[in-house]
mmCIF file of C-alpha atoms in Angstrom:
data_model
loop_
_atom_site.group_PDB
_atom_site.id
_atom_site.type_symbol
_atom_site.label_atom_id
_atom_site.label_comp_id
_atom_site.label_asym_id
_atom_site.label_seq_id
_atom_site.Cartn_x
_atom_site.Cartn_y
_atom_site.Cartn_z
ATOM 1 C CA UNK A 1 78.132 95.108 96.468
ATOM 2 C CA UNK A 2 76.857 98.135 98.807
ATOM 3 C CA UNK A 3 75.517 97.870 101.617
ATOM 4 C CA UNK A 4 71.684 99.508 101.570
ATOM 5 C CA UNK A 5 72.196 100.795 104.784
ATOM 6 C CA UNK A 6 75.796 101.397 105.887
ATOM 7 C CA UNK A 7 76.327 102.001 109.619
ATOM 8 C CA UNK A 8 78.814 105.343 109.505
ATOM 9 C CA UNK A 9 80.609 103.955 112.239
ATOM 10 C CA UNK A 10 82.027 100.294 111.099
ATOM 11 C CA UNK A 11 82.531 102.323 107.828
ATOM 12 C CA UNK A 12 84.900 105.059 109.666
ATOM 13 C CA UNK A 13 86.652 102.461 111.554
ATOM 14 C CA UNK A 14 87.546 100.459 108.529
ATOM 15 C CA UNK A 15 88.423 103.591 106.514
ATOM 16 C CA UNK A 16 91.166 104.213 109.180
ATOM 17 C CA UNK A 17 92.024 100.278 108.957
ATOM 18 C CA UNK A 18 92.461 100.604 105.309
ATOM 19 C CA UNK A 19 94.399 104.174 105.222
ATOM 20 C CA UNK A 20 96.806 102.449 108.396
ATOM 21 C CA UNK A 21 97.500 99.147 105.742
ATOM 22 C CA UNK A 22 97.914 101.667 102.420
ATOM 23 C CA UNK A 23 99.911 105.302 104.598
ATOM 24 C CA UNK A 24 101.900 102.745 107.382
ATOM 25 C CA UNK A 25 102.413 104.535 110.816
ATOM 26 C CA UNK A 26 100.043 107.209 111.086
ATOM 27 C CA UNK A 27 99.243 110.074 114.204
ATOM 28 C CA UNK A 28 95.974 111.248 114.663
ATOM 29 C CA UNK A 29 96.236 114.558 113.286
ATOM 30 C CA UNK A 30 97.495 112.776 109.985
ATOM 31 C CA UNK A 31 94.755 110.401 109.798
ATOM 32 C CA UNK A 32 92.294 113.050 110.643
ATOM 33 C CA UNK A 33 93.237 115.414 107.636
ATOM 34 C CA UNK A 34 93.825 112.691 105.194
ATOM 35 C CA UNK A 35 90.240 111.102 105.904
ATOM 36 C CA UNK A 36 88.434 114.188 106.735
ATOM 37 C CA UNK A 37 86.944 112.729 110.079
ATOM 38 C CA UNK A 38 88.044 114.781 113.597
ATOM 39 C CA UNK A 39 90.271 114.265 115.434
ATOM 40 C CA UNK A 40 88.098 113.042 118.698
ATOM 41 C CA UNK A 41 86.088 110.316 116.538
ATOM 42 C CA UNK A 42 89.846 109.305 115.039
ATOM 43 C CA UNK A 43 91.513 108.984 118.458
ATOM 44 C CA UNK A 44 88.166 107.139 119.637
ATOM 45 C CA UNK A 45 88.039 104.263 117.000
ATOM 46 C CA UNK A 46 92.073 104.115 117.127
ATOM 47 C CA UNK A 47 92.023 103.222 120.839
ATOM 48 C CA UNK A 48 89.149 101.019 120.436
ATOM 49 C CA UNK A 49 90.931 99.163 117.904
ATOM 50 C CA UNK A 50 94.144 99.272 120.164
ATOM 51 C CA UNK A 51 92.108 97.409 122.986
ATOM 52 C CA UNK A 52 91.548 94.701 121.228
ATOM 53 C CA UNK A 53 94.913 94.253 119.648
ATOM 54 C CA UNK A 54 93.881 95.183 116.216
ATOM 55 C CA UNK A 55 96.552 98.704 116.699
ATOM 56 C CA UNK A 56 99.792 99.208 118.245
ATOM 57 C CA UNK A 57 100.814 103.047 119.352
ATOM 58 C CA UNK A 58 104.218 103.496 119.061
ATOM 59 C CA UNK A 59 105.926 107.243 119.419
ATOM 60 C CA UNK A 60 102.622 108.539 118.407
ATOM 61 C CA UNK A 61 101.913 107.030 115.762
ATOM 62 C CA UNK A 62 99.772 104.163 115.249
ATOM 63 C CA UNK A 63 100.386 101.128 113.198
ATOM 64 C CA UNK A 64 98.020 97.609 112.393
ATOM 65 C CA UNK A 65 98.876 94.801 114.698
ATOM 66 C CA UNK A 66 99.618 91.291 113.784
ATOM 67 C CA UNK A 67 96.083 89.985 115.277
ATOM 68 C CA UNK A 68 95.104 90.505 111.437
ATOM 69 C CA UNK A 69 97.928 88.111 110.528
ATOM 70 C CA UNK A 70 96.042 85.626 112.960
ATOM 71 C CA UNK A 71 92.434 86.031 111.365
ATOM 72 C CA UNK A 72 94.198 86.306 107.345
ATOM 73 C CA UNK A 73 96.012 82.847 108.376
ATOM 74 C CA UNK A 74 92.846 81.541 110.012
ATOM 75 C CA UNK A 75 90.697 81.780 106.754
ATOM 76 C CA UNK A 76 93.461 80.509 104.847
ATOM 77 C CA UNK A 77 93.958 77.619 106.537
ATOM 78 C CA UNK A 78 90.317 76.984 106.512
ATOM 79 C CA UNK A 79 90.294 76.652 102.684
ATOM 80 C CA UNK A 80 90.330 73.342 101.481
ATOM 81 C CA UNK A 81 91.988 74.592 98.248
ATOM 82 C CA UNK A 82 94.752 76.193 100.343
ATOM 83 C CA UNK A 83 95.458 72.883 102.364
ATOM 84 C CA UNK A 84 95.294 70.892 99.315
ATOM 85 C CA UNK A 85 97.347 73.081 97.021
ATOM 86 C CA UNK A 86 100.020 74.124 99.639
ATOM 87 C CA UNK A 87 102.571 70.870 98.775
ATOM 88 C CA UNK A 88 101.935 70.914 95.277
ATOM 89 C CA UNK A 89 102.989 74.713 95.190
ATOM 90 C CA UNK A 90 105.830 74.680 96.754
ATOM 91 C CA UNK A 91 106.930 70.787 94.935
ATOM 92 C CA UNK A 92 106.796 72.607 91.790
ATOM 93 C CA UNK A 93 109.156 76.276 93.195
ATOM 94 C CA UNK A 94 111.724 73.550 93.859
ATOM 95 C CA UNK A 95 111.142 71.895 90.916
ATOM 96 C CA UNK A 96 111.763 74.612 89.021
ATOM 97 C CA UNK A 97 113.775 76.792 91.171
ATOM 98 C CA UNK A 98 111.152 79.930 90.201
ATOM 99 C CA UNK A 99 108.563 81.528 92.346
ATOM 100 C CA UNK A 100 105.210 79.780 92.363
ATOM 101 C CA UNK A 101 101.985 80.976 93.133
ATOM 102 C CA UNK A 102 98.448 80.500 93.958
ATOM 103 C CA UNK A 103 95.530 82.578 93.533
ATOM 104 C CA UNK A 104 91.707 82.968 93.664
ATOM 105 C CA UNK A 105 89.106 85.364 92.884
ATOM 106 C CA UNK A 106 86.949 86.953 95.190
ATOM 107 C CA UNK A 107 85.177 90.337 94.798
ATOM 108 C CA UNK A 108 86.217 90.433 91.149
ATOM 109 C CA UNK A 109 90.185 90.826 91.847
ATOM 110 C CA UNK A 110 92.472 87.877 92.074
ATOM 111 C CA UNK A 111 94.015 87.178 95.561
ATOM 112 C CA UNK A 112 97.423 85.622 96.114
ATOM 113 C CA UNK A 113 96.907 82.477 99.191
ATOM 114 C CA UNK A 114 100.395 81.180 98.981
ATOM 115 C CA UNK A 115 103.722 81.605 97.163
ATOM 116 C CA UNK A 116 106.880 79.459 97.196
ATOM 117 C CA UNK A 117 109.758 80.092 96.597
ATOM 118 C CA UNK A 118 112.204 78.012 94.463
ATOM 119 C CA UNK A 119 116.577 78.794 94.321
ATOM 120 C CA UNK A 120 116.549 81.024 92.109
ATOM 121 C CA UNK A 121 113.264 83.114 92.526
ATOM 122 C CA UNK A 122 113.583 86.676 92.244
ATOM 123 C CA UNK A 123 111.590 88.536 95.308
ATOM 124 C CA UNK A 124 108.642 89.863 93.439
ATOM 125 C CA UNK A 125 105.863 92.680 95.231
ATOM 126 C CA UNK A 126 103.428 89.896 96.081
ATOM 127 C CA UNK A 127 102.490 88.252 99.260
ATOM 128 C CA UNK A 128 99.410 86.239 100.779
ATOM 129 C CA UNK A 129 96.454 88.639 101.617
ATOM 130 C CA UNK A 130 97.755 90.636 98.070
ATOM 131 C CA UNK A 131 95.121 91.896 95.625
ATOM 132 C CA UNK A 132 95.455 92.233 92.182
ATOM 133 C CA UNK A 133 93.342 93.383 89.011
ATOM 134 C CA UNK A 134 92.727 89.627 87.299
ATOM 135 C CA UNK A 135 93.067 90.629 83.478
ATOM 136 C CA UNK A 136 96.768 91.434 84.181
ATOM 137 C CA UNK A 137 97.873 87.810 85.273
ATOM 138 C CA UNK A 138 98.384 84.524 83.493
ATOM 139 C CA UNK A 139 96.690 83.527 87.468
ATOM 140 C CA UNK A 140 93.964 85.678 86.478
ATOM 141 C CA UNK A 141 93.379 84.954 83.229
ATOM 142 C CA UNK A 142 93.635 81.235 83.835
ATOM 143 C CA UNK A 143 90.770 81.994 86.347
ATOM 144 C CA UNK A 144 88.711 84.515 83.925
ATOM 145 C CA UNK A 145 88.894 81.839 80.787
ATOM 146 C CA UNK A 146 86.620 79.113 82.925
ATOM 147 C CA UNK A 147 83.886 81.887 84.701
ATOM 148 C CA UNK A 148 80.732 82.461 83.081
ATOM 149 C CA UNK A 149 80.632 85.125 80.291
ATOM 150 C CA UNK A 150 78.095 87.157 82.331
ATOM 151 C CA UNK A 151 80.669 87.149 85.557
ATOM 152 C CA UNK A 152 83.553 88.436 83.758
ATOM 153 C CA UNK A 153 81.225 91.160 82.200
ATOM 154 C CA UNK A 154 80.697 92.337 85.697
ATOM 155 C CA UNK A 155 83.992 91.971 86.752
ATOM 156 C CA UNK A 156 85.292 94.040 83.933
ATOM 157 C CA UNK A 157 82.320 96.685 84.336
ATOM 158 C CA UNK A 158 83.330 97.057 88.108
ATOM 159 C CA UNK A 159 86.945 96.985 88.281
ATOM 160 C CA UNK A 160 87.941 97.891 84.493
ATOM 161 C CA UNK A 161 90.823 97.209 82.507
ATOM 162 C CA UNK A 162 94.026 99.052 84.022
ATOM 163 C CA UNK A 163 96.910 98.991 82.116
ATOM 164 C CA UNK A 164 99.734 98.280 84.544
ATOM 165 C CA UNK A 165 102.614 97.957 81.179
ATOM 166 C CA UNK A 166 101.946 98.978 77.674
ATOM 167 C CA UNK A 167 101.785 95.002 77.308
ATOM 168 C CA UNK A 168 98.534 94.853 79.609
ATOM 169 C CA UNK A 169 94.923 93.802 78.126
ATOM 170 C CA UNK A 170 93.487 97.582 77.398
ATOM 171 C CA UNK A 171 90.116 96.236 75.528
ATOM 172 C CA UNK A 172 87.071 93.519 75.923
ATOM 173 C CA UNK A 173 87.746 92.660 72.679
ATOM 174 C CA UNK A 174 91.393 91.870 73.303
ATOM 175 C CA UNK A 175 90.504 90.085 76.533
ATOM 176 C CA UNK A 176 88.121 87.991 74.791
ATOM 177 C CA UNK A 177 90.502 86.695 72.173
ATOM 178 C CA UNK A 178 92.899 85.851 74.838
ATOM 179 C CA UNK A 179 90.746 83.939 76.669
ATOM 180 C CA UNK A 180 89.391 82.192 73.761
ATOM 181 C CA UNK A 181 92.980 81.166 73.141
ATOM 182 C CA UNK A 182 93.252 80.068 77.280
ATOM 183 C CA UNK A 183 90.562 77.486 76.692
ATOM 184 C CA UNK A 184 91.643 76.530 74.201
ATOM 185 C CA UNK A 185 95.497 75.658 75.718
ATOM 186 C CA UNK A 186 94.334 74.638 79.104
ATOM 187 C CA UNK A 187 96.722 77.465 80.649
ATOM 188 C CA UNK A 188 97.307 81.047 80.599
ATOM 189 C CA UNK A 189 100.359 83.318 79.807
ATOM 190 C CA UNK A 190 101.518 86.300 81.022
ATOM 191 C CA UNK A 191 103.984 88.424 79.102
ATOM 192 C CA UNK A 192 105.150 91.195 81.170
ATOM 193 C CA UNK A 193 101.527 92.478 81.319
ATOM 194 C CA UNK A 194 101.530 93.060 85.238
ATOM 195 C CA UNK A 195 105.419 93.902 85.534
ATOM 196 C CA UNK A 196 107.659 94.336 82.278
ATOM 197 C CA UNK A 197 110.497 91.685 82.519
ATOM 198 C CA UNK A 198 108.602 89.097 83.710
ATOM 199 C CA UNK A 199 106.969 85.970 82.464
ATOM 200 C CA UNK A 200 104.031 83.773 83.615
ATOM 201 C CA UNK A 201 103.014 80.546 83.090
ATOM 202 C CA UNK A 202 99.455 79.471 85.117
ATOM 203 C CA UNK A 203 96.412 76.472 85.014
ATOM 204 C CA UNK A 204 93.190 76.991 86.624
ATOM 205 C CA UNK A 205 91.998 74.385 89.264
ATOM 206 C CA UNK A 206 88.479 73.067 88.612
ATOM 207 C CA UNK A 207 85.907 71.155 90.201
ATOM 208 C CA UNK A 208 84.450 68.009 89.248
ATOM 209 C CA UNK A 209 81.169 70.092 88.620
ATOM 210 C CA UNK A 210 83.593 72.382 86.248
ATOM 211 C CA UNK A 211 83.761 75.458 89.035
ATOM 212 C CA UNK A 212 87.307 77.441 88.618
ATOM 213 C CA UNK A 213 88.280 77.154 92.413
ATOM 214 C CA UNK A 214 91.684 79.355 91.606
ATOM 215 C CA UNK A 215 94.985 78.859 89.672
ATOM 216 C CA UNK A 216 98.868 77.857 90.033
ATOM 217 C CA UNK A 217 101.229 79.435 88.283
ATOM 218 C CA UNK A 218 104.977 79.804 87.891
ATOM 219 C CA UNK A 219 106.635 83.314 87.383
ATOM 220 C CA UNK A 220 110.103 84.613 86.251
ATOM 221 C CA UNK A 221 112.381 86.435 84.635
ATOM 222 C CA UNK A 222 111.959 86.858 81.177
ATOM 223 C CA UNK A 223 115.833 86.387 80.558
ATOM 224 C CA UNK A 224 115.579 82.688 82.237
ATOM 225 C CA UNK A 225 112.176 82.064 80.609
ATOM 226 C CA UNK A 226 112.529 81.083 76.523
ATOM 227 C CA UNK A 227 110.049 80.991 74.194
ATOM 228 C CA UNK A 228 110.518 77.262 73.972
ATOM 229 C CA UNK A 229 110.060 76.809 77.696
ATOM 230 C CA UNK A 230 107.002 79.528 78.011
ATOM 231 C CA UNK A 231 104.858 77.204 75.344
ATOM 232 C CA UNK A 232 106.489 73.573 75.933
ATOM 233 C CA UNK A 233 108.387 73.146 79.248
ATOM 234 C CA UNK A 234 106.412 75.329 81.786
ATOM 235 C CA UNK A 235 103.100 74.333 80.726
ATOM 236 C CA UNK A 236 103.541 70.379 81.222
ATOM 237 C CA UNK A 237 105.051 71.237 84.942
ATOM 238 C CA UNK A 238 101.904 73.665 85.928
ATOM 239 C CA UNK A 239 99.130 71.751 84.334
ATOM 240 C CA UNK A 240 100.807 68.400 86.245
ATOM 241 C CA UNK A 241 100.610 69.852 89.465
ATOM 242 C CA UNK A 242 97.067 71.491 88.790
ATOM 243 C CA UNK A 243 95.749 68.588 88.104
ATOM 244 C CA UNK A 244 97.221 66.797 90.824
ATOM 245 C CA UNK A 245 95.259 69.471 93.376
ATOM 246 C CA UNK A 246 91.902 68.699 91.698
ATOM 247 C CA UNK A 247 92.651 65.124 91.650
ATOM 248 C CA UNK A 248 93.230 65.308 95.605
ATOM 249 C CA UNK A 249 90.176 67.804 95.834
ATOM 250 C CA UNK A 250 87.951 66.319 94.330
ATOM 251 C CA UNK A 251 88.638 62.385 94.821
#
């Protein structure tokens, strides 16, 4: 949503936040060119922001500072869901020595709380805080399959359909289907549809009222991951320990 009247100055200070957390160490000169905004007003906002811990300056350059870890960390631990679902997530990366996940939706893309990670997880790109298109994620999808029909249209009319693989979801129609075929399983599959080589297996966590709170999931290799585990191992392990977190939520 925009904001009918935007005050310039939060919205320059957060540009420079955002371009900091996307470019890494920046100087002022770079920040001013790449954002269009001079040099003075760049240098003001960046020692503002330094004063109150939310920059470091090293050689220069300036960099984010970990007091955004603190408030990130703060909301997360605030969230029942995150509180609830934090043993059963990592239980089931040791149970089956993968990488395990949780995510929720917010603002129409998913967003990873928590992973675990079991002996034999492979180090994937994700981390709490991470944001990621929904339709491209057996997390996503397993979160997509239990929103209204009118929230996923404005979902998909805001942040599209990207094709991250040739494998990803390119059409409505296509998305549809698949989350047809999500309700009807009780979990979601990804396919290599966000990274080729890899396999997904996630459930959505509910409610008692029937609200999708967010989803666990389980993700590896597609060399360790058979056909025969993808459809009839995985899924008993990551519904289990789905419905154990609604069980604990919601009783």
């Amino acid at each position: 949503m925009d904001a009918k009247h935007p005050v310039r100055t939060t919205e320059k200070t957060l540009l420079l936040i955002e371009q900091l957390m996307e470019a890494g160490p920046c100087g002022v000169t770079e920040l001013s060119n790449r954002l269009d905004i001079g040099k003075s007003a760049v240098h003001n906002h960046l020692t503002t922001l330094q004063s109150h811990g939310y920059v470091l300056k090293t050689d220069g350059e300036y960099r984010l500072g970990l007091k955004f870890l603190e408030i990130g960390g703060h909301i997360r631990k605030s969230m029942e869901l995150y509180e609830v679902a934090e043993p059963e997530v990592k239980s089931l990366a040791a149970e089956t020595g993968e990488l395990a996940n949780l995510l929720v939706e917010e603002r129409g893309l998913g967003v990873y709380l928590m992973r675990a990670k079991g002996d034999d997880a492979v180090d994937l790109d994700t981390y709490a805080g991470l944001r990621t298109n929904l339709h491209t994620t057996a997390l996503g999808k397993a979160i997509l399959a239990n929103l209204p029909k009118s929230r996923v249209e404005e979902i998909i009319d805001h942040r599209g359909l990207e094709q991250k693989t040739p494998k990803s979801i390119g059409t409505r129609e296509e998305l549809y289907d698949v989350l047809d075929d999500v309700r009807e399983r009780g979990y979601a599959i990804d396919d290599g549809e966000r990274l080729e080589g890899l396999r997904c297996l996630a459930a959505p966590v509910k409610a008692s009222s029937g609200e999708v709170l967010g989803a666990i999931s389980v993700s590896a290799p597609a060399s360790r991951v058979s056909d025969e585990d993808l459809y009839e191992a995985l899924p008993e392990r990551v519904l289990s320990a789905a419905n154990v977190v609604e069980l604990n939520i919601n009783y």
